[in-house]
Structure formats: structure tokens, C-alpha cells
Short mmCIF file of C-alpha atoms in Angstrom, two decimals:
data_model
loop_
_atom_site.label_atom_id
_atom_site.label_comp_id
_atom_site.label_asym_id
_atom_site.label_seq_id
_atom_site.Cartn_x
_atom_site.Cartn_y
_atom_site.Cartn_z
CA UNK A 1 -57.41 77.65 -46.27
CA UNK A 2 -56.58 80.39 -48.82
CA UNK A 3 -53.76 82.67 -48.03
CA UNK A 4 -54.01 86.46 -47.97
CA UNK A 5 -52.80 87.64 -51.38
CA UNK A 6 -51.97 91.21 -50.37
CA UNK A 7 -49.56 90.11 -47.57
CA UNK A 8 -47.69 87.41 -49.58
CA UNK A 9 -47.51 89.03 -52.97
CA UNK A 10 -43.74 90.07 -53.08
CA UNK A 11 -43.10 90.11 -56.83
CA UNK A 12 -44.14 93.66 -57.40
CA UNK A 13 -41.89 96.15 -59.08
CA UNK A 14 -42.26 98.58 -56.05
CA UNK A 15 -42.19 98.31 -52.32
CA UNK A 16 -45.45 98.08 -50.47
CA UNK A 17 -46.06 100.08 -47.32
CA UNK A 18 -45.64 97.03 -45.10
CA UNK A 19 -42.34 96.27 -46.76
CA UNK A 20 -41.10 99.78 -46.19
CA UNK A 21 -42.01 99.64 -42.60
CA UNK A 22 -40.10 96.43 -42.08
CA UNK A 23 -37.01 97.89 -43.77
CA UNK A 24 -37.00 100.91 -41.49
CA UNK A 25 -37.96 103.35 -44.16
CA UNK A 26 -38.82 106.98 -43.29
CA UNK A 27 -38.23 108.86 -40.06
CA UNK A 28 -37.01 106.78 -37.14
CA UNK A 29 -37.79 108.19 -33.67
CA UNK A 30 -36.08 107.23 -30.45
CA UNK A 31 -36.40 108.70 -26.99
CA UNK A 32 -33.18 109.98 -25.47
CA UNK A 33 -31.94 108.10 -22.41
CA UNK A 34 -30.09 109.34 -19.32
CA UNK A 35 -26.73 109.05 -20.96
CA UNK A 36 -27.76 111.55 -23.69
CA UNK A 37 -28.85 114.28 -21.13
CA UNK A 38 -26.34 116.66 -19.65
CA UNK A 39 -26.18 116.75 -15.92
CA UNK A 40 -26.46 120.04 -14.08
CA UNK A 41 -22.79 119.90 -12.88
CA UNK A 42 -21.28 119.22 -16.33
CA UNK A 43 -19.42 121.72 -18.52
CA UNK A 44 -21.26 122.82 -21.67
CA UNK A 45 -18.07 122.66 -23.66
CA UNK A 46 -16.20 119.52 -22.54
CA UNK A 47 -19.29 117.80 -21.07
CA UNK A 48 -17.26 116.54 -18.14
CA UNK A 49 -17.57 117.34 -14.42
CA UNK A 50 -16.96 121.02 -13.75
CA UNK A 51 -13.53 122.07 -12.70
CA UNK A 52 -13.45 125.63 -11.29
CA UNK A 53 -16.94 126.29 -12.60
CA UNK A 54 -17.79 129.65 -14.16
CA UNK A 55 -21.24 130.88 -15.21
CA UNK A 56 -22.52 133.52 -17.52
CA UNK A 57 -25.40 135.81 -16.82
CA UNK A 58 -27.76 133.40 -18.60
CA UNK A 59 -26.81 130.55 -16.28
CA UNK A 60 -24.63 128.39 -18.66
CA UNK A 61 -21.96 126.59 -16.74
CA UNK A 62 -18.41 126.03 -18.07
CA UNK A 63 -15.05 124.94 -16.81
CA UNK A 64 -12.70 127.96 -16.29
CA UNK A 65 -10.10 126.64 -18.63
CA UNK A 66 -12.68 125.69 -21.28
CA UNK A 67 -14.38 129.05 -21.44
CA UNK A 68 -11.10 131.00 -21.29
CA UNK A 69 -9.76 128.96 -24.34
CA UNK A 70 -13.07 129.43 -26.16
CA UNK A 71 -12.97 133.34 -25.68
CA UNK A 72 -9.28 133.45 -26.67
CA UNK A 73 -9.93 131.50 -29.83
CA UNK A 74 -12.83 133.72 -30.69
CA UNK A 75 -10.58 136.80 -30.26
CA UNK A 76 -7.90 135.40 -32.49
CA UNK A 77 -10.52 134.63 -35.09
CA UNK A 78 -11.85 138.24 -34.80
CA UNK A 79 -8.30 139.67 -35.27
CA UNK A 80 -7.81 137.50 -38.32
CA UNK A 81 -11.07 138.62 -39.89
CA UNK A 82 -10.31 142.32 -39.11
CA UNK A 83 -6.88 141.93 -40.78
CA UNK A 84 -8.51 140.34 -43.88
CA UNK A 85 -11.18 143.12 -44.02
CA UNK A 86 -8.49 145.93 -43.61
CA UNK A 87 -6.43 144.28 -46.47
CA UNK A 88 -9.56 144.10 -48.69
CA UNK A 89 -10.41 147.76 -48.15
CA UNK A 90 -6.81 148.73 -48.91
CA UNK A 91 -6.85 146.74 -52.07
CA UNK A 92 -10.12 148.25 -53.17
CA UNK A 93 -8.81 151.69 -52.53
CA UNK A 94 -5.72 151.08 -54.54
CA UNK A 95 -7.72 149.64 -57.42
CA UNK A 96 -10.10 152.60 -57.41
CA UNK A 97 -7.12 155.05 -57.53
CA UNK A 98 -5.49 153.19 -60.32
CA UNK A 99 -8.77 153.07 -62.28
CA UNK A 100 -9.10 156.95 -61.87
CA UNK A 101 -5.55 157.48 -62.99
CA UNK A 102 -5.98 155.28 -65.96
CA UNK A 103 -9.23 157.05 -67.00
CA UNK A 104 -7.50 160.39 -66.77
CA UNK A 105 -4.53 159.09 -68.89
CA UNK A 106 -6.90 157.89 -71.48
CA UNK A 107 -8.77 161.13 -71.63
CA UNK A 108 -5.53 163.04 -71.99
CA UNK A 109 -4.31 160.67 -74.76
CA UNK A 110 -7.57 160.95 -76.56
CA UNK A 111 -7.46 164.82 -76.37
CA UNK A 112 -3.90 164.88 -77.58
CA UNK A 113 -4.64 162.55 -80.49
CA UNK A 114 -7.68 164.64 -81.51
CA UNK A 115 -5.68 167.86 -81.53
CA UNK A 116 -2.25 166.67 -82.68
CA UNK A 117 -2.80 163.28 -84.30
CA UNK A 118 -0.56 161.47 -81.99
CA UNK A 119 -0.85 157.82 -81.30
CA UNK A 120 -2.16 157.17 -77.83
CA UNK A 121 -0.19 154.97 -75.45
CA UNK A 122 -2.22 153.22 -72.82
CA UNK A 123 -0.76 152.11 -69.53
CA UNK A 124 -3.48 149.66 -68.82
CA UNK A 125 -2.11 146.32 -67.58
CA UNK A 126 -5.05 144.41 -68.87
CA UNK A 127 -4.69 145.80 -72.37
CA UNK A 128 -3.25 143.13 -74.74
CA UNK A 129 -0.62 144.19 -77.29
CA UNK A 130 -0.38 142.77 -80.73
CA UNK A 131 2.42 140.31 -81.28
CA UNK A 132 3.69 142.24 -84.41
CA UNK A 133 3.81 145.46 -82.54
CA UNK A 134 0.83 147.05 -84.12
CA UNK A 135 -0.90 149.27 -81.64
CA UNK A 136 -3.04 152.42 -81.91
CA UNK A 137 -5.41 153.91 -84.44
CA UNK A 138 -3.54 152.39 -87.46
CA UNK A 139 -3.97 148.86 -86.16
CA UNK A 140 -6.98 147.10 -87.69
CA UNK A 141 -6.95 144.19 -85.31
CA UNK A 142 -6.84 146.24 -82.18
CA UNK A 143 -9.57 148.72 -83.13
CA UNK A 144 -11.84 145.97 -84.62
CA UNK A 145 -15.02 145.02 -82.87
CA UNK A 146 -13.95 141.40 -82.58
CA UNK A 147 -10.82 142.09 -80.77
CA UNK A 148 -12.56 144.46 -78.32
CA UNK A 149 -15.27 141.92 -77.62
CA UNK A 150 -12.80 139.17 -77.18
CA UNK A 151 -10.83 141.28 -74.62
CA UNK A 152 -13.85 142.11 -72.58
CA UNK A 153 -15.73 138.83 -72.99
CA UNK A 154 -16.55 136.81 -69.85
CA UNK A 155 -16.79 133.21 -71.06
CA UNK A 156 -16.96 130.63 -68.30
CA UNK A 157 -16.13 127.76 -70.86
CA UNK A 158 -12.74 129.35 -71.79
CA UNK A 159 -10.04 129.07 -69.08
CA UNK A 160 -8.36 132.25 -70.31
CA UNK A 161 -11.68 134.23 -70.18
CA UNK A 162 -13.21 132.87 -67.07
CA UNK A 163 -14.47 135.64 -64.80
CA UNK A 164 -13.15 135.65 -61.30
CA UNK A 165 -15.63 136.24 -58.56
CA UNK A 166 -14.08 138.45 -55.90
CA UNK A 167 -14.61 137.13 -52.40
CA UNK A 168 -15.85 140.11 -50.37
CA UNK A 169 -15.08 140.00 -46.60
CA UNK A 170 -17.70 141.77 -44.49
CA UNK A 171 -16.76 143.71 -41.38
CA UNK A 172 -16.78 141.12 -38.53
CA UNK A 173 -18.32 141.70 -35.17
CA UNK A 174 -15.76 142.55 -32.49
CA UNK A 175 -17.71 141.05 -29.64
CA UNK A 176 -17.33 137.50 -28.27
CA UNK A 177 -20.35 135.36 -27.91
CA UNK A 178 -21.45 132.57 -25.47
CA UNK A 179 -20.88 129.17 -27.11
CA UNK A 180 -24.11 127.82 -25.53
CA UNK A 181 -26.63 130.70 -25.62
CA UNK A 182 -25.19 132.70 -28.67
CA UNK A 183 -25.50 136.05 -26.78
CA UNK A 184 -22.69 138.47 -26.29
CA UNK A 185 -20.29 137.42 -23.56
CA UNK A 186 -17.40 139.27 -21.90
CA UNK A 187 -14.80 137.90 -19.59
CA UNK A 188 -15.76 140.39 -16.85
CA UNK A 189 -19.44 139.19 -16.85
CA UNK A 190 -18.42 135.62 -15.85
CA UNK A 191 -18.51 134.75 -12.15
CA UNK A 192 -17.34 131.73 -10.28
CA UNK A 193 -19.86 129.22 -9.07
CA UNK A 194 -19.58 127.37 -5.76
CA UNK A 195 -21.47 124.17 -5.12
CA UNK A 196 -21.97 122.87 -1.59
CA UNK A 197 -20.67 119.30 -1.40
CA UNK A 198 -22.42 116.65 0.72
CA UNK A 199 -19.88 115.68 3.43
CA UNK A 200 -22.22 113.75 5.64
CA UNK A 201 -21.10 110.39 7.11
CA UNK A 202 -23.84 108.39 5.27
CA UNK A 203 -22.74 109.86 2.00
CA UNK A 204 -19.07 108.65 2.41
CA UNK A 205 -20.11 104.94 2.40
CA UNK A 206 -22.74 105.13 -0.32
CA UNK A 207 -21.10 106.45 -3.38
CA UNK A 208 -17.70 107.65 -4.69
CA UNK A 209 -19.12 110.41 -6.88
CA UNK A 210 -19.51 113.87 -5.65
CA UNK A 211 -23.03 115.04 -4.82
CA UNK A 212 -24.11 118.54 -4.03
CA UNK A 213 -26.78 119.84 -1.64
CA UNK A 214 -28.54 123.16 -1.15
CA UNK A 215 -26.85 124.82 1.78
CA UNK A 216 -30.28 126.08 3.01
CA UNK A 217 -32.56 123.04 2.99
CA UNK A 218 -29.79 120.26 2.63
CA UNK A 219 -31.61 118.65 -0.31
CA UNK A 220 -29.55 116.83 -2.86
CA UNK A 221 -29.34 118.83 -6.06
CA UNK A 222 -30.47 116.94 -9.20
CA UNK A 223 -31.61 117.73 -12.73
CA UNK A 224 -35.32 117.66 -11.49
CA UNK A 225 -34.75 120.85 -9.48
CA UNK A 226 -34.43 124.40 -10.59
CA UNK A 227 -31.14 125.93 -9.38
CA UNK A 228 -30.27 129.50 -8.66
CA UNK A 229 -26.76 131.00 -8.24
CA UNK A 230 -25.76 134.36 -6.80
CA UNK A 231 -23.53 136.35 -9.13
CA UNK A 232 -22.07 138.20 -6.13
CA UNK A 233 -20.64 135.24 -4.26
CA UNK A 234 -21.35 132.23 -6.54
CA UNK A 235 -23.25 130.02 -3.99
CA UNK A 236 -25.89 127.81 -5.49
CA UNK A 237 -29.35 127.22 -3.91
CA UNK A 238 -32.51 125.54 -5.01
CA UNK A 239 -35.20 127.71 -6.51
CA UNK A 240 -37.53 127.48 -3.52
CA UNK A 241 -34.91 128.67 -0.98
CA UNK A 242 -33.75 131.49 -3.24
CA UNK A 243 -37.25 132.87 -3.68
CA UNK A 244 -38.15 132.42 -0.07
CA UNK A 245 -34.98 133.80 1.61
CA UNK A 246 -32.51 135.60 -0.81
CA UNK A 247 -35.13 137.44 -2.71
CA UNK A 248 -36.63 138.74 0.52
CA UNK A 249 -33.67 139.22 2.85
CA UNK A 250 -31.33 140.46 0.11
CA UNK A 251 -28.38 138.52 1.65
CA UNK A 252 -26.60 135.22 1.01
CA UNK A 253 -27.32 132.54 3.64
CA UNK A 254 -23.79 131.16 3.53
CA UNK A 255 -21.49 134.11 3.49
CA UNK A 256 -23.87 136.93 4.50
CA UNK A 257 -22.90 138.93 1.43
CA UNK A 258 -25.50 141.46 0.21
CA UNK A 259 -27.19 140.64 -3.04
CA UNK A 260 -30.08 142.03 -5.15
CA UNK A 261 -32.80 140.41 -7.07
CA UNK A 262 -30.90 140.92 -10.39
CA UNK A 263 -27.99 138.91 -8.87
CA UNK A 264 -30.17 135.75 -8.85
CA UNK A 265 -29.11 133.77 -11.92
CA UNK A 266 -31.13 130.68 -12.89
CA UNK A 267 -28.74 127.87 -13.94
CA UNK A 268 -29.35 125.93 -17.13
CA UNK A 269 -29.42 122.08 -17.03
CA UNK A 270 -29.73 119.23 -19.53
CA UNK A 271 -33.15 117.84 -18.48
CA UNK A 272 -34.81 114.98 -16.65
CA UNK A 273 -35.97 112.63 -19.22
CA UNK A 274 -39.68 113.42 -18.71
CA UNK A 275 -41.76 115.11 -21.40
CA UNK A 276 -43.05 117.70 -18.89
CA UNK A 277 -39.56 119.19 -18.40
CA UNK A 278 -39.91 121.38 -21.44
CA UNK A 279 -36.94 120.05 -23.42
CA UNK A 280 -37.06 118.17 -26.72
CA UNK A 281 -35.99 114.62 -25.65
CA UNK A 282 -36.71 112.71 -28.81
CA UNK A 283 -34.08 112.08 -31.52
CA UNK A 284 -35.11 111.57 -35.11
CA UNK A 285 -33.35 110.17 -38.11
CA UNK A 286 -34.43 109.73 -41.66
CA UNK A 287 -33.59 106.60 -43.59
CA UNK A 288 -33.78 106.83 -47.36
CA UNK A 289 -34.97 103.85 -49.34
CA UNK A 290 -33.63 103.61 -52.84
CA UNK A 291 -30.56 103.48 -55.02
CA UNK A 292 -27.39 104.10 -53.09
CA UNK A 293 -28.83 103.17 -49.71
CA UNK A 294 -28.20 99.43 -49.97
CA UNK A 295 -31.82 98.67 -49.21
CA UNK A 296 -33.21 98.93 -52.69
CA UNK A 297 -32.17 95.38 -53.61
CA UNK A 298 -33.27 93.70 -50.38
CA UNK A 299 -36.73 92.70 -49.47
CA UNK A 300 -37.84 91.58 -45.91
CA UNK A 301 -38.52 87.97 -45.24
CA UNK A 302 -42.22 87.35 -45.33
CA UNK A 303 -44.05 85.71 -42.40
CA UNK A 304 -45.45 82.31 -43.16
#
């Protein structure tokens, strides 16, 4: 029985499509598992269980220590950028003043030379003097076109004439941003979040990890549920209870504290693992096939 030539011909100078697929060439896709999805009760910075949880107005949860350290580091970075910007502005002002003074001095020297025949004396620091002391109108080397072109030439191939690109520092923004949502964030806009822990007798014997429930309907909170926190008191409810009671009664069901509809903050969560959740749950990685990848000299074993 004759063999299929197209599947067994492996002496080509290039890789066939079948060989590339067996070597893993191209974009590799893999669906994210449960370990790659952040739980709803995990900090967005340290990715650990929340300790003294704080939330911003967009519903991103952080540990209190983590978000305070983040905001403090941002303020230090802003102060450093402001100092660099102020130093640059001061240097630019001094250079502009020095340039104006030098221009005025040159104009006065040229006027004096024209009227009295005096030799001008330049105070320019960048002006190169001749080694033999010749300087002025009587010096052929200084007044020549070659010397002037050499002094002002910007040649990147000569170390002595390489132009220096000045690094311009733009004025930084003075506002801190949320590390998760990239919107402006202030310390006074953060509010503490209080989860209701499940303390039932059945729960004590089932698991050691903490589980949280909705204080209204007593349903266990998971990533499959939409959660709402009250910015006035910090209590967390499921979306159904918040829309049914707090949005209508304008009062918290736990502490009876007054709240308004704008105080209902939808909490962000990692996802559920299902495609209908709305998050991108597929990781992609491109594998290059060629020189330097280690795969250009290897061919897959053919099936017999």
C-alpha cells in the first residue's frame, strides 16, 4: 500500500503547516482557570484576603495598608517630579538671561570696534580661544569659515562635537490615581467596607476559610453575584437586595443609617470563569519559530 507522500516528506528546506502546528508555532490560547481569577474578597494590590478593606467610588477593593502605601508612594513621586520640573525651569531661565546678556555684550563690542577700532572681547564660555593667544579681527584662524563651522558643527560621529539632547521634564499631574481603575483618587473618597461573616453552626464544621453572606437574604457571597456596598456605612449586600430595599427605603438594613441612591457602589470582582460573565478569560501567547527560538533545528517526529 503506497504511503502518503505529503505527510511523510520531511526533507524540505522549509516547515510545512503540519510541522508548524506540531511544534506549537503561532498564537497559543489557553482558558484561564479558577486560580487565575481574583476572588471578590481579595485585595487588588497584594491579591490576598482583605485586611481592613477599603473601597473607592468605582468599587475597587484594597487592604487599608496597601492603598495607603500606594497613595504615599504616588505623592512622593509627584514631589520628586515637581522638584525636577522647578529645577529645569530655573535652569532655562538662567540660560535665557545669560544668552541675553551675552548678546548685549557682543552688540556693544561690535559697536565699539566699529567706532573706535578696538578688538572685541567675548565672554562666551563656549567660545574657543586659540592656543597661541590670537583672538579678534586680526586672527585669521578664528575669523575663518572653517573655524566657525567647526565650532558650531553638530557631528554625531565625533565625541567632542556630539550634540546633547536636553531631557525636558513636563509638568506632572498633582493628583493621585487609583491603581486599578486609573481614575483620580483621593484619600477622603475611600470608605471602609464591612462584610457580614457566616457564623452559623453548620459553617463551623464545614470549612476553615471565611465565607461571607448577604445580611438581608443570608445567601453566600461568591463571584457569580453582583455585590453592592454602601459608602455611608460600608455594609455589603447582594444586588437584588440593594435594588429591592436600600434603593427604595433609603436606609441600611443593618445599622439603619440613612443612604441615598448615589451611595450604592457596585463592587468589582475578578470573574466566574464563564464566557457570559463579560471578562476576557482567555490567555494568549505567541511562539516564534525561527533562528534564536531553538525550534528552527528541530523537526517533529513523523507518525508511522
